[in-house]
Short mmCIF file of C-alpha atoms in Angstrom, two decimals:
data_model
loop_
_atom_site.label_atom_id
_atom_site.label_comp_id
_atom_site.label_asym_id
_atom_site.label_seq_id
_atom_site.Cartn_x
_atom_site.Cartn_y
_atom_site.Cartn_z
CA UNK A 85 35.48 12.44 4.02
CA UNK A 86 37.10 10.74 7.20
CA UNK A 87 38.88 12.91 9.65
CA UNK A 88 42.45 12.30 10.25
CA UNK A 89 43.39 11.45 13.86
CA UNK A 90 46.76 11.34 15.40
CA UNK A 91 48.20 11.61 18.77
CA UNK A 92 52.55 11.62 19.39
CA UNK A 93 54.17 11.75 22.39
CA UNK A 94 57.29 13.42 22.27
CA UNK A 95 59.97 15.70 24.90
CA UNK A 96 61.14 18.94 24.41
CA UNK A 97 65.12 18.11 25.29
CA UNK A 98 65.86 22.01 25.11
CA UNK A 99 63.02 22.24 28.42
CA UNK A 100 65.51 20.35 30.80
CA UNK A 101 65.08 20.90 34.54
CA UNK A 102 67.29 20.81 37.21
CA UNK A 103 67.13 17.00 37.99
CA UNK A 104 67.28 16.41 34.29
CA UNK A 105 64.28 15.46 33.53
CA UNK A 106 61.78 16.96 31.03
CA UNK A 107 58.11 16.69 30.94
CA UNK A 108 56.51 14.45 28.08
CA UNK A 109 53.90 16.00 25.58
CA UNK A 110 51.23 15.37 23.89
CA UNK A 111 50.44 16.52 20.16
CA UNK A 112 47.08 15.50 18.86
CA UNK A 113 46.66 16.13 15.29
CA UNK A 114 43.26 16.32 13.17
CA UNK A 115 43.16 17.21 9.70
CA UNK A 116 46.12 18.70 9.55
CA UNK A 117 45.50 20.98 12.70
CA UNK A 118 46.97 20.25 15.92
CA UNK A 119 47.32 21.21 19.58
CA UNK A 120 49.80 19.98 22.11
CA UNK A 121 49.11 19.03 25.80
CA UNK A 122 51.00 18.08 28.44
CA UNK A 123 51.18 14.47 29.95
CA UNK A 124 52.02 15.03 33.89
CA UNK A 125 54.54 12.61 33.14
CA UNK A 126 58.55 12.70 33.22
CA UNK A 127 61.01 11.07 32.02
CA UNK A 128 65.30 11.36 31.49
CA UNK A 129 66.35 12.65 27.85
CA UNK A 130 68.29 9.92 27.69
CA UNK A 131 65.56 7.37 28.48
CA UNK A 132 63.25 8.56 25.98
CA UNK A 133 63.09 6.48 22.71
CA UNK A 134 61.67 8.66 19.64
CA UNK A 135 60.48 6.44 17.15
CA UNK A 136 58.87 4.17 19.81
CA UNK A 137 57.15 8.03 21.79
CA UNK A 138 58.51 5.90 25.06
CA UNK A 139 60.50 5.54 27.60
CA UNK A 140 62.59 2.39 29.78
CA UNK A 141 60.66 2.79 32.26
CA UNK A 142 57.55 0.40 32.28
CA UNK A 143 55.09 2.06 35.06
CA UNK A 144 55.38 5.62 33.29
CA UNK A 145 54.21 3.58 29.76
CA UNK A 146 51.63 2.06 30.95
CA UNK A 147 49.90 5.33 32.40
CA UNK A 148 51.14 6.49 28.73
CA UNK A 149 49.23 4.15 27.53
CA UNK A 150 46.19 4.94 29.36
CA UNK A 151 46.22 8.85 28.43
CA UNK A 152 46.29 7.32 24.86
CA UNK A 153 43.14 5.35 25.68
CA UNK A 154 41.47 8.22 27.55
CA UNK A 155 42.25 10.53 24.02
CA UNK A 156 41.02 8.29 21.71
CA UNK A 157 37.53 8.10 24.35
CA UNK A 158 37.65 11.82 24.39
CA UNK A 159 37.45 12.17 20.54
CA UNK A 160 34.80 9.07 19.87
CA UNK A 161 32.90 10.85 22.66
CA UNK A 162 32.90 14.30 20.85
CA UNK A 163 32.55 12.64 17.42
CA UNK A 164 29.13 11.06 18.48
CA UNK A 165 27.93 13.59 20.52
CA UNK A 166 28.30 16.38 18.06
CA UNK A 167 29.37 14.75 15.14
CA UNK A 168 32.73 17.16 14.13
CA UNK A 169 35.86 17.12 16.43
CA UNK A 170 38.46 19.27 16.48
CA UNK A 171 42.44 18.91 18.26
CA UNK A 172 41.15 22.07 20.79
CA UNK A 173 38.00 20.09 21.65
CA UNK A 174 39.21 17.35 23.08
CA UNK A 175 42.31 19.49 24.89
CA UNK A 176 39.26 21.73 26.83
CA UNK A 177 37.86 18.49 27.79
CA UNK A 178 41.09 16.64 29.22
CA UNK A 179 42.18 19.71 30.91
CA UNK A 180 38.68 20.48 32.44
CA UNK A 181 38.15 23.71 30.55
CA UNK A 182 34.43 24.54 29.56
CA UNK A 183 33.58 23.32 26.00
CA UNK A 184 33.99 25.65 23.46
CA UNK A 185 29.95 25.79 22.62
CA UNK A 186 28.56 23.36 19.98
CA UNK A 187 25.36 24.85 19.45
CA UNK A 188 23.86 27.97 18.24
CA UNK A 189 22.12 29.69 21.28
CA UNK A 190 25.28 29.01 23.31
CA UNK A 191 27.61 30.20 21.08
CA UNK A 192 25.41 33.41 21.24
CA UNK A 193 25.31 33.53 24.65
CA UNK A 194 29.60 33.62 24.98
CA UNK A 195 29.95 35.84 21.69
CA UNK A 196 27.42 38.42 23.80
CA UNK A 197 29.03 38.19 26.73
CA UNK A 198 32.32 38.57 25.44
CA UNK A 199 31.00 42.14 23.73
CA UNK A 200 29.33 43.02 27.33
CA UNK A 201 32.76 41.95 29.16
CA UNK A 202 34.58 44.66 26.49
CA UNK A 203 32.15 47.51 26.97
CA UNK A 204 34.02 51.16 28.32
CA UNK A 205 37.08 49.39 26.65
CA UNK A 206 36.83 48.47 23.00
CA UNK A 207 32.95 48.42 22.31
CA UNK A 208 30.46 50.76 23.50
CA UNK A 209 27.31 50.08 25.86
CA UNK A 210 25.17 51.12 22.72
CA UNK A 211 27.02 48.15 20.80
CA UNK A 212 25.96 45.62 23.26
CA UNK A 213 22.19 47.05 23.47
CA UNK A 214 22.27 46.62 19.64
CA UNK A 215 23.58 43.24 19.21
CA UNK A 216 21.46 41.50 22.54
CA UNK A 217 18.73 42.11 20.22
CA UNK A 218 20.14 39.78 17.68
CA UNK A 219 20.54 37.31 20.35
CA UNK A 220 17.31 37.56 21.87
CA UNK A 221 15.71 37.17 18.12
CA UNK A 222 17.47 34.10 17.71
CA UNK A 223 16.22 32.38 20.53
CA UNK A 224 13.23 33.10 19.67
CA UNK A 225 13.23 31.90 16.36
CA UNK A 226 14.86 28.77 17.44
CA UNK A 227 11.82 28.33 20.18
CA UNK A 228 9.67 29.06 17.19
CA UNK A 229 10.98 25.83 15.55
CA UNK A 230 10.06 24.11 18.54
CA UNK A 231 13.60 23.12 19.69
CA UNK A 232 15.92 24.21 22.82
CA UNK A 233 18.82 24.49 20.77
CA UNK A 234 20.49 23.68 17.57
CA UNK A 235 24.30 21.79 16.94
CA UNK A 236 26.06 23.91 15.07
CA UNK A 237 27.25 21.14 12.86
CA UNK A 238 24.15 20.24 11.56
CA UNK A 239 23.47 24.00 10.48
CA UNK A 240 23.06 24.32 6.48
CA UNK A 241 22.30 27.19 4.62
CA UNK A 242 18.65 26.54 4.44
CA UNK A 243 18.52 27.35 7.77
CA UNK A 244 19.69 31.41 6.80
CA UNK A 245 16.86 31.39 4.26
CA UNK A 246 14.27 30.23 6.97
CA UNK A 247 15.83 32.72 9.75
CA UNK A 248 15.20 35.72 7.11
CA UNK A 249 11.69 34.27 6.56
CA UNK A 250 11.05 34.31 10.26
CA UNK A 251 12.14 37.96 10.43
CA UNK A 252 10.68 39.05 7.57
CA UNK A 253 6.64 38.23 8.88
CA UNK A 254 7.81 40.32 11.72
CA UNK A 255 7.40 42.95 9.24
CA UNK A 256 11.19 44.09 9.61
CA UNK A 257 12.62 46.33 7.82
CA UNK A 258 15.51 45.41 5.28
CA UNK A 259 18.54 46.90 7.02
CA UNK A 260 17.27 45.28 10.25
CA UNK A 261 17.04 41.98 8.81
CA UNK A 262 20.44 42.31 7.31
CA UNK A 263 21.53 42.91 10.88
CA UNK A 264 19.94 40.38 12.77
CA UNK A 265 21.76 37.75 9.93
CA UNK A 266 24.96 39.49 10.15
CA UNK A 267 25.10 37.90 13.25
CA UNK A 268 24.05 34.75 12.49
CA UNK A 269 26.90 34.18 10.05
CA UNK A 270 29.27 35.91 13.04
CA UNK A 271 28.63 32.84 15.10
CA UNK A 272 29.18 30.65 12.07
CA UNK A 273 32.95 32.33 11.37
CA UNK A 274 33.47 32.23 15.45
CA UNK A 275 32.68 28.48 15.45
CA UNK A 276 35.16 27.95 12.16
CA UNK A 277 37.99 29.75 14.32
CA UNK A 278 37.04 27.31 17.19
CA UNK A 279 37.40 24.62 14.74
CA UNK A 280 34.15 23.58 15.65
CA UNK A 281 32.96 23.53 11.79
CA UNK A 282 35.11 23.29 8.93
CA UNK A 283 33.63 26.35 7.32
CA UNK A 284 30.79 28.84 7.04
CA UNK A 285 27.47 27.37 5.29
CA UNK A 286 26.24 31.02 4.85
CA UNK A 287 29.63 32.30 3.01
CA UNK A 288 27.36 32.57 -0.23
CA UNK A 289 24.14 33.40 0.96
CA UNK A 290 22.44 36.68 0.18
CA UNK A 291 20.80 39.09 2.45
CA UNK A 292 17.96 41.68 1.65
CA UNK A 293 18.56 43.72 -0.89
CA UNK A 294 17.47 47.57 -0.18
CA UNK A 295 19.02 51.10 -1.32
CA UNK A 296 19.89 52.78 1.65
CA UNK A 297 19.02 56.42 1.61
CA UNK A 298 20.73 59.16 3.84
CA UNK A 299 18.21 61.12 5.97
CA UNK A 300 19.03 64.35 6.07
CA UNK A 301 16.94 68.61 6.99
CA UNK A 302 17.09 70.99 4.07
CA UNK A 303 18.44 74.55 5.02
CA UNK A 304 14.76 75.61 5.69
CA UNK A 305 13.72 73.08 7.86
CA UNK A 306 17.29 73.68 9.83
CA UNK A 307 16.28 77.23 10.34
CA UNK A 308 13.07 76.78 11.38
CA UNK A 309 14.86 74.61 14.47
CA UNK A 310 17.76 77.15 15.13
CA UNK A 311 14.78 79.73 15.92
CA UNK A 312 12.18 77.65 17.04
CA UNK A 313 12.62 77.65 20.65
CA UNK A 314 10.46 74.90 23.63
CA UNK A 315 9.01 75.84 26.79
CA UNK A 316 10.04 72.37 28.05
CA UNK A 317 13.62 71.97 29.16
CA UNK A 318 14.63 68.76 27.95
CA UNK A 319 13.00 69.45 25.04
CA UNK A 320 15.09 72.29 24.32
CA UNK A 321 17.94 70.24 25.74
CA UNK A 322 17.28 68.21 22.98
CA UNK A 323 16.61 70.95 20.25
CA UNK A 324 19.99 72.91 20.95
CA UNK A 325 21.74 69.25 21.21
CA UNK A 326 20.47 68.57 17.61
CA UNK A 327 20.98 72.00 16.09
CA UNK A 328 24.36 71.93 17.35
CA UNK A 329 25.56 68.49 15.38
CA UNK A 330 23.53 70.14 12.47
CA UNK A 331 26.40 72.70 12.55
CA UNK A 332 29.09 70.49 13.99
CA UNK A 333 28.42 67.09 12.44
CA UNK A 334 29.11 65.47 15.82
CA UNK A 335 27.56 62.31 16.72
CA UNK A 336 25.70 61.90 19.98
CA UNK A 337 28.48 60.16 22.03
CA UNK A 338 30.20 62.91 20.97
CA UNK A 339 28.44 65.59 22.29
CA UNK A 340 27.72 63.46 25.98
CA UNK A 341 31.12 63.53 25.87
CA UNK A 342 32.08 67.21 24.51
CA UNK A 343 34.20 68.86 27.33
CA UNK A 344 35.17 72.66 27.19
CA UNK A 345 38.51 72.18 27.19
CA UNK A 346 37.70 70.25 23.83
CA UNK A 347 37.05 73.89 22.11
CA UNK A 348 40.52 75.73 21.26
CA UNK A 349 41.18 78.93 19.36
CA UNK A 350 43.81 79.51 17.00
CA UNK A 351 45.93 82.41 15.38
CA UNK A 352 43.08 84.03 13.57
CA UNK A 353 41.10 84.07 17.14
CA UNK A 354 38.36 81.49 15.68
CA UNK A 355 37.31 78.79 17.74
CA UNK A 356 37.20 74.97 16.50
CA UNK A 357 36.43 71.67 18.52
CA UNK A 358 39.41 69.22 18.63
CA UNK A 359 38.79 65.87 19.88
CA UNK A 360 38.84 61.72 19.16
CA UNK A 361 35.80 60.15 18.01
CA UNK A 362 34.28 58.38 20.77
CA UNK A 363 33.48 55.30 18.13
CA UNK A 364 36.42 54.82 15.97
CA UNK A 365 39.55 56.84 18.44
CA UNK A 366 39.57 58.72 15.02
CA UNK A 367 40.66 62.57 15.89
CA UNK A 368 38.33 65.27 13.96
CA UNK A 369 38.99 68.88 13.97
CA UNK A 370 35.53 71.07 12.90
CA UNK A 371 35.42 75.07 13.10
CA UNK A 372 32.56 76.56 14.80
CA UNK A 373 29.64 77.73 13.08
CA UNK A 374 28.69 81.15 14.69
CA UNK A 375 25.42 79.27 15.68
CA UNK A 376 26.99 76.46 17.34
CA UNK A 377 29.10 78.87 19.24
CA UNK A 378 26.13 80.61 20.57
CA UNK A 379 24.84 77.76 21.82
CA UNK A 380 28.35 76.78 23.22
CA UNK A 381 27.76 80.36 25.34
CA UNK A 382 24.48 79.37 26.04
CA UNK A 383 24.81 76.44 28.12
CA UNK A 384 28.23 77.87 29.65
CA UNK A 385 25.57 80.61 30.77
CA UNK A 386 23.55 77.90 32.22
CA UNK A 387 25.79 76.59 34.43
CA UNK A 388 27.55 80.03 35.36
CA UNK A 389 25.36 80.06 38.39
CA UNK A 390 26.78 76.84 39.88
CA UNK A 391 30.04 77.97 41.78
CA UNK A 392 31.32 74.54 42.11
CA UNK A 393 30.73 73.46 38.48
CA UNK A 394 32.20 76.96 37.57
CA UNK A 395 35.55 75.69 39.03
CA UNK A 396 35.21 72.60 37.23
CA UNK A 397 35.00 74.42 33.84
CA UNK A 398 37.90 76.72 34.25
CA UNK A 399 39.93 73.38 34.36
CA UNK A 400 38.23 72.61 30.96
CA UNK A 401 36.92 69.48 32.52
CA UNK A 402 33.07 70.28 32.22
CA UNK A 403 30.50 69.10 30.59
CA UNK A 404 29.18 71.47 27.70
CA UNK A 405 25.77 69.26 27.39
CA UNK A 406 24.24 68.13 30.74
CA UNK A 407 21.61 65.69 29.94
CA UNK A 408 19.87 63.83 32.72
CA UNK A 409 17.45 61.48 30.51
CA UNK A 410 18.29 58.79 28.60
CA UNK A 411 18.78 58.17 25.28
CA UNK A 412 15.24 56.91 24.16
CA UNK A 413 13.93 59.50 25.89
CA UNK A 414 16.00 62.25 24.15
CA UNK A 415 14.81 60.65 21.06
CA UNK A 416 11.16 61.34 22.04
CA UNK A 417 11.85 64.83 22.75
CA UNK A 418 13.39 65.26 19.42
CA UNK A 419 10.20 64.29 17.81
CA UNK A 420 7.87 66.24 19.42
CA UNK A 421 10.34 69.22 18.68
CA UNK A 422 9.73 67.90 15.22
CA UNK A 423 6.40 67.82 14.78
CA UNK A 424 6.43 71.15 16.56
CA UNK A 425 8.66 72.77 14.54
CA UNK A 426 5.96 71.37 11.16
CA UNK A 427 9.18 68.56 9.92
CA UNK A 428 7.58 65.26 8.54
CA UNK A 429 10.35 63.15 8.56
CA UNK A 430 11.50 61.49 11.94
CA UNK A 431 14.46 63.42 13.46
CA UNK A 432 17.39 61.74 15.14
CA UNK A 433 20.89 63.10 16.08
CA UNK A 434 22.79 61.12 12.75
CA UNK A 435 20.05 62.80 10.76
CA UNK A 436 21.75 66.28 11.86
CA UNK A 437 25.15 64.50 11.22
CA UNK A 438 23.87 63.62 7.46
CA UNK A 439 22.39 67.24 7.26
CA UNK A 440 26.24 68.77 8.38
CA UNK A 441 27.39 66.51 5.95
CA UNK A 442 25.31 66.99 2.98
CA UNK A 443 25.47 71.16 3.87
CA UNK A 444 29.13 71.06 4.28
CA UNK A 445 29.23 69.80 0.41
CA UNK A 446 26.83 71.30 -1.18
CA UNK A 447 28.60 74.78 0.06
CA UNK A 448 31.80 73.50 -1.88
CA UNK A 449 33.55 72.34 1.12
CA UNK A 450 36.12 69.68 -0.33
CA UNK A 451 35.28 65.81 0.52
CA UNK A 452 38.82 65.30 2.20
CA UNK A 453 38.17 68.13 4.93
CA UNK A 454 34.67 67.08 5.55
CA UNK A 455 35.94 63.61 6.13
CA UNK A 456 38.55 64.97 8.60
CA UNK A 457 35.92 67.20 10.26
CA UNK A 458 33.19 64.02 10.47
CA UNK A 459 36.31 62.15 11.94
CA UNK A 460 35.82 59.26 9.38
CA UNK A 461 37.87 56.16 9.83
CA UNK A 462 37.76 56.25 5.43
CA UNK A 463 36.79 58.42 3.21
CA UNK A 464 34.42 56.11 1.17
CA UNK A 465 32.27 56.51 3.97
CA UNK A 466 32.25 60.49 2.81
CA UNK A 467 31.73 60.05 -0.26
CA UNK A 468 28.13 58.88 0.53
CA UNK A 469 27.15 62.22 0.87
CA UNK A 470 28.64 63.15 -2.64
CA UNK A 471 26.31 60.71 -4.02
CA UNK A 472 23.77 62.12 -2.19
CA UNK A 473 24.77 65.84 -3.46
CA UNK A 474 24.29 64.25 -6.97
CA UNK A 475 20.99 63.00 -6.69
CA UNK A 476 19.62 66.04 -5.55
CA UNK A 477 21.20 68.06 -8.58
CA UNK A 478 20.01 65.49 -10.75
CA UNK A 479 16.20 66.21 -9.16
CA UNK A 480 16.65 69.72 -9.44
CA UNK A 481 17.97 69.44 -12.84
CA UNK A 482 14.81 67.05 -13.95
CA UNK A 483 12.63 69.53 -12.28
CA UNK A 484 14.25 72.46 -14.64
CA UNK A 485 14.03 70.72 -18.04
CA UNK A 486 10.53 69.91 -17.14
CA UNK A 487 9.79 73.33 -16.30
CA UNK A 488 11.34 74.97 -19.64
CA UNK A 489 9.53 72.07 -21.35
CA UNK A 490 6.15 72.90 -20.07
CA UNK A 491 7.02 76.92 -20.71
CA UNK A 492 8.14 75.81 -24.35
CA UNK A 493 5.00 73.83 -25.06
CA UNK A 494 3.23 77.04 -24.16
CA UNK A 495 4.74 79.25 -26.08
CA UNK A 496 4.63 76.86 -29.13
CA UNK A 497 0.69 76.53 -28.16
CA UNK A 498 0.39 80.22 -28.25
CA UNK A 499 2.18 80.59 -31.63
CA UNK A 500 0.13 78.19 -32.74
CA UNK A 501 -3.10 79.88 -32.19
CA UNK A 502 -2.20 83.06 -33.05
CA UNK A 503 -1.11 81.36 -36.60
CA UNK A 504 -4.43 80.27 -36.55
CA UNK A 505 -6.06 83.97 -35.60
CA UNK A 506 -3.90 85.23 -38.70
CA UNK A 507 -5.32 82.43 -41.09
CA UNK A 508 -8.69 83.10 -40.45
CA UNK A 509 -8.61 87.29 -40.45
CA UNK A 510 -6.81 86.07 -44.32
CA UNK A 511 -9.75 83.85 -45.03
CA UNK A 512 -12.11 86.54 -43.82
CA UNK A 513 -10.57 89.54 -46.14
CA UNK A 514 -10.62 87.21 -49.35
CA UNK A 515 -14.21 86.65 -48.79
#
């Protein structure tokens, strides 16, 4: 179907200035969607004929007449070039603005830099980390196919299908995969809001499909941590760190961030942490687990030695977990703590948030408070752990009935025999 191009000049008689003149617009209209720019050019109210978009004076129509010509260039230009125009296009491109970008790999290049230009502000450093891994698996899919780039208006949605086939011989898991073409279809939507393309090809297409299971310790394995304790001491930076969301649920950008003045008492004289979630501003209130508030008066001990950090903290503006390394490397502490400590599964800090959560409710602990104590945006992202609850009951139950099954078959194989004892003594005295 044909795109509909218009342009109208018009004045705004309510902009009037001083002299009495008023500066002439430009609307240019495509498909229904338009965008207004301004001419440069002047003119009297009273000089200005609407149904002719004109004026009496001859010298300003004729450079009218020209920006007309130079608009019409502009969108025959674009139209070739990249074969879809849009009323903001060709406004960027008479005012000298950069080009909204046509093509894949440069839309991904602004879309990361915009998350890197909001990080400390609305996004977090993590965030950016995460996604410049999209980006740089995009390029390098699009360098597989032996191109520099790819115009966004010739994308189809055979080209999601042959991204997820790309990913997938990289042996990717399915979440991952999802991820990387989340953000494919990101830059798809940003380019419809650009009114670059008229929709998004991959609105119907289907990502991996994969059950995703909560990682979480069992009460055994969580007790063999509290009391486990390392000779190294970032690796018992890491242990306490981990033991302490266990009992607090907090997430790791929680804890970096976990101040003293953070931990209040109230009436009763117990102690709770009170503070915004450092993802979603979302305020949680959790009380303290006696074992999280020994390690609380551990690492106050810690510092007690420091005078000038000891003034700090009676201001409440301290630190409570002083961690030099980074995160990957707190990561590879927690696993050797792991594997010291005889756990299989691969420990990270939102595997001690699952294990608060899935602890909190299988002690009876009502979804609604855990949700306020995890500092959850929603609760369906709560009630995860309720399904989670459920399974494991469902094991255990399964685990029961075959139990009392195989103890029934035994007794009924027992019965059975001694039937048979009784038979034969019978047999025996008739003889």
């Amino acid at each position: 179907m044909r795109s509909t191009f218009k342009i109208l000049f018009y004045i705004n008689r309510q902009k009037t200035k001083a002299d009495g003149n008023t500066a002439i617009l430009c609307r240019i209209t495509i498909d229904g969607k338009s965008t207004t720019i301004t001419t440069s050019e002047e003119c009297k109210a009273s000089e200005w004929n609407i149904k002719q978009g004109l004026t009496t004076e001859k010298k300003t129509n004729q450079r009218l007449h020209e920006y007309r010509e130079l608009v019409e260039k502009t969108y025959q230009d674009i139209l070739t070039r990249d074969g879809v125009v849009s009323a903001e296009l060709i406004k960027n491109l008479l005012q000298g603005i950069a080009d909204n970008p046509t093509t894949i790999l440069a839309m991904s290049r602004a879309e990361l830099q915009a998350v890197k230009e909001s990080v400390g502000k609305s996004r977090a450093e993590s965030t950016y980390h995460n996604l410049s891994h999209s980006d740089r698996n995009l390029r390098e899919f699009v360098e597989d196919k032996g191109v520099q780039d790819i115009p966004i208006s010739t994308i189809t949605e055979d080209l999601f299908e042959k991204y997820r086939f790309f990913l997938k011989k990289r042996g990717l898991k399915g979440t991952t995969i999802n991820n990387y073409l989340c953000w494919l279809s990101r830059l798809m939507y940003r380019a419809v809001s650009q009114n670059i393309i008229r929709y998004n090809p991959f609105e119907n297409a289907k990502y991996e499909k994969e059950e995703k299971r909560i990682r979480f310790l069992q009460k055994s394995e969580v007790v063999r941590l509290a009391a486990m304790k390392m000779n190294d001491r970032e690796a018992e930076s890491a242990r306490l760190m981990f033991v302490f969301a266990c009992f607090t649920g907090l997430a790791i950008a929680d804890m970096e961030h976990l101040l003293y003045k953070h931990i209040q008492t109230a009436a009763d004289g117990r102690k709770y942490i009170r503070k915004e979630r450092q993802k979603t501003k979302v305020e949680f209130i959790v009380p303290l687990h006696p074992i999280a508030e020994a390690i609380i008066r551990h690492c106050w001990e810690e510092q007690e030695g420091n005078e000038e950090q000891q003034t700090v903290k009676e201001k409440g503006d301290s630190l409570v977990f002083h961690s030099d390394c980074s995160r990957s490397v707190m990561g590879k502490n927690l696993c050797i703590v792991g594997k010291a400590c005889g756990i299989r599964q691969r420990l990270s800090y939102h595997v001690a948030r699952h294990t608060f959560g899935t602890m909190s409710l299988s002690a009876g602990i009502p979804i609604e408070s855990i949700a306020k104590m995890m500092g959850h945006a929603s609760i369906s992202s709560t009630q995860i752990y309720a399904q989670v609850t459920d399974n494991k009951i469902s094991e255990d139950m399964d685990k029961l009935i075959a139990k009392q099954s195989a103890k029934e078959k035994e007794i009924a194989e027992r019965e059975v025999c001694e039937l048979s004892d009784i038979s034969i003594c019978k047999m025996e005295e008739t003889v």
